[in-house]
Amino acid sequence: MVMQQIQPREQPAEEAPISLVLFSGTDDKLTAAAVMAVGAAAMGRPVNIFLQYWALEAFTADSVHKDHGASAEAGSDGEKLLSDTAASGKTQHWSELLAQAKEVGDVQIHACALSMEMFELTHGDLDPLVDGVQGVAAFMLAATGPIVFI
Amino acid sequence: MVMQQIQPREQPAEEAPISLVLFSGTDDKLTAAAVMAVGAAAMGRPVNIFLQYWALEAFTADSVHKDHGASAEAGSDGEKLLSDTAASGKTQHWSELLAQAKEVGDVQIHACALSMEMFELTHGDLDPLVDGVQGVAAFMLAATGPIVFI
Amino acid sequence: MVMQQIQPREQPAEEAPISLVLFSGTDDKLTAAAVMAVGAAAMGRPVNIFLQYWALEAFTADSVHKDHGASAEAGSDGEKLLSDTAASGKTQHWSELLAQAKEVGDVQIHACALSMEMFELTHGDLDPLVDGVQGVAAFMLAATGPIVFI
């Protein structure tokens, strides 16, 4: 649904990457992040995604398609709206949006090494969307453009 | 109260815009965002604001001046402090700060087309502070400077 | 533990600073912010930290070492994991990480003047990690690189 509106531009890929630090693991924030990644990828901008804390937990292989709830402020009305929207089939799941973003552009997804340790996870526990595990220094080294914490 | 501290600089307006993605609809985060917009506008930097999810809901015409509560972590003490501060008249409402920011500088506020669809809103449902509805691609295309997710 | 993985680079310090607006006062987000600050400092990038709202409260002298809980979404399992991790001694407290970041690089921490007023605090109430009080205009003026809201 997002992709229908977007025409990839012909342009040099020399723009600075957009670095997304995903910290939150609720479906509303993960969807907002995925929409931003799709938009950036379609504009020809590289996107580096770094998974920490509760967002990392949401990317474990057996967790991706579970219900991750909404931000606390959503309230019960907001939660209901989100699950109705998801059930209507009018919107795509954030994992599908991220898969699209990877097809359209240069989108890398890495798990934060410290968070991996905290949750006692190995690469094999993660969804195939995740390209690898990275330290914060490597992530920051590549973060020559905007850094968005979600 | 913010404006008293700020002297607009003489400078070329060629600096990259600050792009604010407003996702949260609580009064504390909306105020933090509005203060940032005022500060940036006074510095001569263009500001592009993109309203999603619960922030978009807070900008509907009949919602702006309602109590939108605080972030979950505020607790009851924090909530009380915020409403006492608001009642004291020492601080300005975030909608007034944004109106000021628009007077001082180049500040655009757009609603996210996908969130408009999700909440089944039309432009007429929104507060006049909102300049229009925009797709994420258009927003990202203009986001050549920092991108702040709030 | 973070520092063991990081080798400071030889490079000109002319890169734009990373500006971190700390709004949230929970231990998980403060740790994520501190890890980012350490990583950036080790890369030779200046870091400007601006403390607002609940994050400012967490930096008051008698509050730093208290338990600040976790984001609402953590749930009771997440809260338990965080406090077990902290008790294990495998990770460092965010205040220690920030102290390290200040030793390694050019890291400034300022309290937001408006939030100081709201909480009726003076500089003497704050932890020595905080370098001073700053208005939002001064903060935005220095924010020539990425701006991260946490």
XYZ file of C-alpha atoms in Angstrom:
450
model
C 0.000 0.000 0.000
C 2.880 2.292 0.700
C 4.737 1.161 -2.377
C 1.936 2.152 -4.731
C 2.497 5.809 -3.925
C 6.254 5.749 -4.346
C 8.316 5.958 -7.543
C 12.025 5.278 -6.929
C 14.119 8.221 -8.144
C 17.091 8.066 -10.466
C 19.834 9.576 -8.352
C 23.348 8.991 -7.102
C 23.392 6.870 -3.946
C 25.925 9.211 -2.360
C 23.489 10.700 0.130
C 24.250 10.027 3.761
C 22.460 6.979 5.159
C 19.528 7.247 7.537
C 20.328 5.416 10.754
C 17.334 4.077 12.653
C 17.852 2.905 16.219
C 14.857 0.737 17.025
C 14.401 0.512 20.769
C 10.630 0.083 21.145
C 8.959 -3.205 20.358
C 5.318 -2.158 20.050
C 3.571 -2.660 16.715
C 2.683 1.024 16.284
C 6.300 2.216 16.620
C 7.689 -0.676 14.567
C 5.218 0.191 11.801
C 6.182 3.870 11.932
C 9.841 2.835 11.641
C 9.159 0.449 8.757
C 7.191 3.106 6.847
C 10.112 5.500 7.245
C 12.547 2.832 6.019
C 10.407 2.143 2.933
C 10.145 5.852 2.167
C 13.887 6.402 2.536
C 14.789 3.317 0.506
C 12.461 4.402 -2.307
C 14.200 7.805 -2.326
C 17.489 5.999 -2.959
C 18.894 6.622 0.513
C 20.723 3.833 2.329
C 19.123 2.837 5.634
C 20.952 1.265 8.587
C 18.686 -0.222 11.227
C 20.050 -1.107 14.685
C 17.899 -3.265 16.976
C 18.070 -2.762 20.730
C 16.122 -3.853 23.779
C 12.414 -4.453 23.154
C 12.713 -3.968 19.402
C 15.337 -6.717 19.271
C 12.991 -9.012 21.171
C 10.312 -8.334 18.532
C 12.703 -9.538 15.799
C 13.294 -12.985 17.283
C 12.124 -15.662 14.862
C 9.177 -16.833 16.925
C 8.094 -13.342 17.919
C 7.830 -11.338 14.672
C 4.252 -12.284 13.868
C 2.920 -12.137 17.404
C 0.857 -9.218 18.667
C 3.288 -6.709 20.215
C 0.639 -4.331 21.485
C 0.790 -0.556 21.219
C 2.470 2.310 23.052
C 1.055 2.859 26.551
C -0.609 6.104 25.471
C -2.740 4.321 22.849
C -5.242 3.282 25.468
C -7.773 0.545 24.840
C -9.434 2.501 21.985
C -6.088 2.886 20.247
C -5.205 -0.776 20.722
C -8.543 -1.762 19.234
C -8.090 0.573 16.266
C -4.664 -0.930 15.562
C -5.856 -4.515 15.680
C -8.944 -3.717 13.583
C -6.697 -2.041 11.015
C -4.352 -5.036 10.982
C -7.287 -7.452 10.645
C -8.819 -5.421 7.770
C -5.893 -6.335 5.519
C -5.677 -2.709 4.349
C -2.260 -2.321 5.866
C 0.866 -4.424 5.725
C 2.700 -5.856 8.682
C 5.922 -4.006 9.578
C 7.965 -7.108 8.738
C 6.539 -7.104 5.188
C 7.253 -3.389 4.834
C 10.859 -3.986 5.888
C 11.170 -6.876 3.428
C 9.937 -4.490 0.692
C 12.378 -1.811 1.797
C 15.220 -4.329 1.411
C 14.046 -5.200 -2.110
C 13.768 -1.570 -3.183
C 16.958 -0.172 -1.710
C 20.052 -0.575 0.404
C 18.609 -1.448 3.824
C 20.722 -3.204 6.458
C 19.332 -4.508 9.735
C 21.726 -5.325 12.577
C 21.144 -6.454 16.133
C 22.958 -4.550 18.887
C 25.638 -6.821 20.397
C 24.972 -5.585 23.935
C 21.248 -6.246 23.690
C 21.929 -9.704 22.227
C 23.985 -10.451 25.327
C 21.345 -9.093 27.667
C 18.612 -11.251 26.137
C 21.057 -14.188 25.748
C 20.315 -14.510 22.041
C 22.400 -15.821 19.158
C 22.073 -14.866 15.473
C 20.152 -18.098 14.860
C 17.379 -16.955 17.190
C 16.595 -13.958 14.985
C 14.284 -13.528 12.016
C 16.061 -13.784 8.629
C 15.338 -10.061 8.091
C 18.260 -9.401 10.439
C 21.573 -9.283 8.552
C 23.886 -9.684 11.515
C 25.082 -8.520 14.910
C 26.955 -5.241 15.315
C 28.626 -3.271 18.097
C 27.539 0.270 18.798
C 30.890 1.628 17.583
C 30.448 0.098 14.133
C 26.909 1.432 13.978
C 27.957 4.947 14.983
C 30.872 4.892 12.529
C 28.420 4.422 9.654
C 25.958 6.986 11.031
C 27.090 9.938 8.953
C 23.524 11.177 8.345
C 20.440 11.578 10.505
C 20.036 9.247 13.494
C 16.459 8.453 14.467
C 15.649 6.781 17.808
C 12.279 5.057 17.776
C 8.145 32.706 27.701
C 10.359 30.821 25.350
C 10.386 33.675 22.885
C 11.757 36.162 25.395
C 15.022 34.286 25.540
C 15.565 34.022 21.816
C 16.997 36.575 19.388
C 16.584 35.526 15.762
C 19.979 35.418 14.020
C 20.852 37.149 10.784
C 21.889 34.253 8.598
C 21.274 32.608 5.265
C 18.307 30.244 5.380
C 20.269 27.663 3.448
C 20.716 25.345 6.408
C 19.068 21.956 6.078
C 15.593 21.756 7.599
C 14.873 19.995 10.851
C 12.316 17.251 10.282
C 10.191 16.362 13.287
C 8.132 13.182 13.151
C 5.528 13.546 15.881
C 4.228 10.130 16.874
C 3.322 10.588 20.536
C 0.230 12.485 21.558
C 0.945 13.194 25.222
C 1.193 16.804 26.357
C 4.733 16.440 27.699
C 6.160 15.133 24.407
C 4.122 17.567 22.291
C 5.465 20.424 24.422
C 9.041 19.175 24.057
C 8.508 19.041 20.281
C 6.974 22.516 20.143
C 9.836 24.010 22.178
C 12.302 22.467 19.736
C 10.354 23.859 16.775
C 10.338 27.363 18.295
C 14.062 27.179 19.001
C 14.875 25.985 15.494
C 12.593 28.541 13.833
C 14.186 31.353 15.831
C 17.610 30.169 14.636
C 16.420 30.621 11.063
C 16.186 26.914 10.313
C 13.204 25.569 8.377
C 11.151 22.996 10.298
C 9.017 20.255 8.713
C 6.619 18.554 11.106
C 4.966 15.243 10.171
C 2.035 14.033 12.294
C 1.495 10.313 12.780
C -0.590 8.065 14.987
C -1.394 9.503 18.436
C 0.141 12.883 17.634
C -2.166 13.213 14.635
C -5.120 12.446 16.877
C -4.030 15.274 19.192
C -4.176 17.727 16.256
C -7.807 17.089 15.377
C -9.829 20.291 15.763
C -11.824 19.190 18.769
C -8.867 17.551 20.518
C -6.080 20.166 20.576
C -7.134 21.852 23.812
C -8.112 18.704 25.671
C -5.888 17.139 28.306
C -3.684 14.570 26.558
C -2.025 13.239 29.678
C 1.666 12.515 30.071
C 4.060 9.719 29.130
C 3.485 6.539 31.132
C 6.695 7.043 33.084
C 5.523 10.383 34.503
C 3.520 8.629 37.179
C 0.824 10.401 39.148
C 3.303 12.924 40.627
C 4.512 13.850 37.169
C 0.966 14.164 35.804
C 0.082 16.464 38.707
C 3.192 18.588 38.155
C 2.328 18.983 34.470
C -1.265 20.018 35.113
C -0.240 22.376 37.937
C 2.321 23.955 35.592
C -0.291 24.311 32.860
C -2.810 25.826 35.307
C -0.228 28.290 36.668
C -0.161 30.125 33.330
C 3.652 30.260 33.517
C 3.963 28.069 30.454
C 2.313 28.169 27.065
C 0.301 25.383 25.494
C 2.135 23.472 22.770
C -0.362 24.691 20.177
C 0.492 28.318 21.031
C 4.208 27.563 20.841
C 3.708 26.046 17.385
C 1.672 29.063 16.271
C 4.575 31.268 17.420
C 7.083 29.075 15.625
C 5.087 29.557 12.408
C 5.124 33.335 12.872
C 8.849 33.466 13.538
C 10.097 31.124 10.853
C 9.444 28.654 8.087
C 7.504 25.904 9.879
C 5.322 23.471 7.952
C 3.005 20.941 9.606
C 1.693 18.006 7.589
C -0.443 15.039 8.516
C 0.795 11.590 7.455
C -1.508 10.253 4.731
C -1.381 6.702 6.096
C -2.340 7.787 9.603
C -5.167 9.953 8.198
C -6.521 6.808 6.544
C -6.157 4.737 9.682
C -8.071 7.257 11.795
C -10.526 7.912 8.922
C -9.862 11.658 9.027
C -10.093 14.337 6.344
C -8.175 17.633 6.260
C -11.298 19.402 7.544
C -11.147 17.436 10.794
C -7.757 18.901 11.669
C -6.762 22.040 13.541
C -5.869 24.984 11.254
C -2.241 24.682 12.433
C -1.967 21.731 10.030
C -0.983 22.868 6.527
C -1.951 19.737 4.655
C -1.662 15.999 4.183
C 1.546 14.406 2.903
C 2.834 10.956 1.977
C 5.907 9.592 3.701
C 7.895 9.755 0.445
C 7.349 13.502 0.117
C 8.291 13.980 3.756
C 11.480 11.919 3.426
C 12.425 13.708 0.193
C 12.502 17.025 2.062
C 14.313 15.517 5.072
C 17.848 16.520 4.087
C 18.815 17.454 7.656
C 18.273 15.896 11.064
C 15.176 13.732 11.563
C 13.775 13.690 15.083
C 11.173 11.111 16.137
C 9.172 12.201 19.162
C 32.307 -3.389 28.967
C 31.433 -1.173 26.102
C 34.839 0.421 26.163
C 36.651 -2.872 25.669
C 35.197 -3.202 22.183
C 36.032 0.305 21.048
C 39.290 1.668 19.665
C 39.251 5.460 19.337
C 40.031 6.476 15.752
C 42.683 8.919 14.664
C 40.629 11.517 12.855
C 39.957 15.227 12.677
C 37.338 16.322 15.231
C 35.631 18.423 12.583
C 32.607 16.161 12.262
C 29.301 17.662 13.294
C 28.317 16.950 16.902
C 25.634 14.451 17.822
C 22.916 16.171 19.826
C 21.005 13.942 22.225
C 17.793 15.287 23.734
C 17.112 13.093 26.748
C 13.442 13.277 27.658
C 12.760 9.848 29.172
C 13.969 8.965 32.629
C 13.702 5.183 32.613
C 16.865 3.134 33.070
C 16.504 1.287 29.757
C 16.332 4.487 27.660
C 19.023 6.248 29.706
C 21.302 3.237 29.147
C 20.588 3.245 25.408
C 21.455 6.964 25.335
C 24.648 6.482 27.339
C 25.802 3.635 25.086
C 25.278 5.879 22.065
C 27.217 8.696 23.723
C 30.140 6.356 24.505
C 30.162 5.047 20.952
C 30.084 8.524 19.439
C 32.749 9.862 21.801
C 35.032 6.936 20.990
C 34.590 7.727 17.273
C 35.901 11.225 17.967
C 32.547 12.936 17.517
C 31.493 15.679 19.928
C 28.280 14.905 21.833
C 25.883 17.504 23.257
C 23.330 16.129 25.714
C 20.274 18.177 26.699
C 18.211 17.022 29.691
C 14.468 17.615 29.735
C 11.492 16.491 31.777
C 11.835 13.001 33.293
C 15.441 12.610 32.182
C 16.344 15.806 34.023
C 14.684 14.434 37.137
C 16.854 11.298 36.846
C 19.998 13.483 36.910
C 19.255 15.154 40.232
C 21.997 14.358 42.743
C 19.896 12.161 44.992
C 18.150 10.375 42.125
C 20.937 9.124 39.815
C 21.531 5.822 41.589
C 17.914 5.047 42.351
C 15.919 2.522 40.341
C 14.183 4.429 37.514
C 12.215 1.489 36.185
C 11.788 0.631 32.530
C 9.626 1.771 29.623
C 5.974 0.794 30.024
C 6.241 -1.778 27.250
C 8.924 -3.758 29.118
C 6.278 -5.487 31.208
C 7.153 -7.303 34.411
C 9.403 -9.806 32.577
C 11.369 -6.969 31.022
C 11.690 -5.113 34.325
C 12.990 -8.285 35.957
C 15.497 -8.895 33.158
C 16.812 -5.330 33.518
C 17.247 -5.543 37.265
C 18.831 -9.021 37.045
C 21.254 -7.677 34.417
C 22.090 -4.697 36.614
C 22.577 -6.936 39.666
C 24.837 -9.339 37.722
C 27.528 -6.659 37.439
C 27.978 -7.551 33.749
C 26.772 -4.140 32.668
C 27.645 -0.641 33.792
C 25.214 1.928 35.099
C 24.340 4.663 32.610
C 25.952 7.284 34.838
C 29.271 5.377 34.690
C 28.995 5.053 30.914
C 28.457 8.809 30.648
C 31.427 9.481 32.927
C 33.515 7.280 30.588
C 32.195 9.080 27.541
C 33.336 12.383 29.076
C 36.820 10.955 29.682
C 37.140 9.588 26.171
C 35.790 12.501 24.172
C 34.115 15.891 24.018
C 30.788 15.237 25.772
C 28.768 18.110 27.237
C 25.654 17.611 29.377
C 23.288 20.531 29.907
C 19.965 20.820 31.694
C 17.103 22.474 29.790
C 16.332 25.834 31.430
C 12.564 25.416 30.978
C 12.538 21.989 32.603
C 14.698 23.309 35.486
C 12.015 25.927 36.077
C 9.205 23.408 35.895
C 10.825 21.125 38.456
C 11.994 24.148 40.520
C 15.598 22.962 40.447
C 18.884 24.850 40.665
C 22.263 23.727 39.287
C 23.263 22.645 42.810
C 20.501 20.048 42.847
C 22.007 18.207 39.892
C 24.600 15.439 39.685
C 28.142 16.695 38.916
C 27.909 14.981 35.494
C 25.777 17.949 34.422
C 27.946 20.802 33.094
C 25.361 23.562 33.285
C 21.957 24.915 32.361
C 21.142 25.930 28.792
C 18.233 27.443 26.877
C 16.774 25.586 23.928
C 18.061 28.253 21.511
C 21.669 27.701 22.579
C 21.193 23.962 22.268
C 19.664 24.210 18.798
C 22.378 26.618 17.658
C 25.025 23.987 18.356
C 22.928 21.186 16.811
C 24.541 21.192 13.379
C 24.533 17.388 13.112
C 22.017 14.666 13.916
C 19.496 15.328 16.692
C 18.319 12.253 18.592
C 15.302 12.412 20.905
C 15.293 9.643 23.491
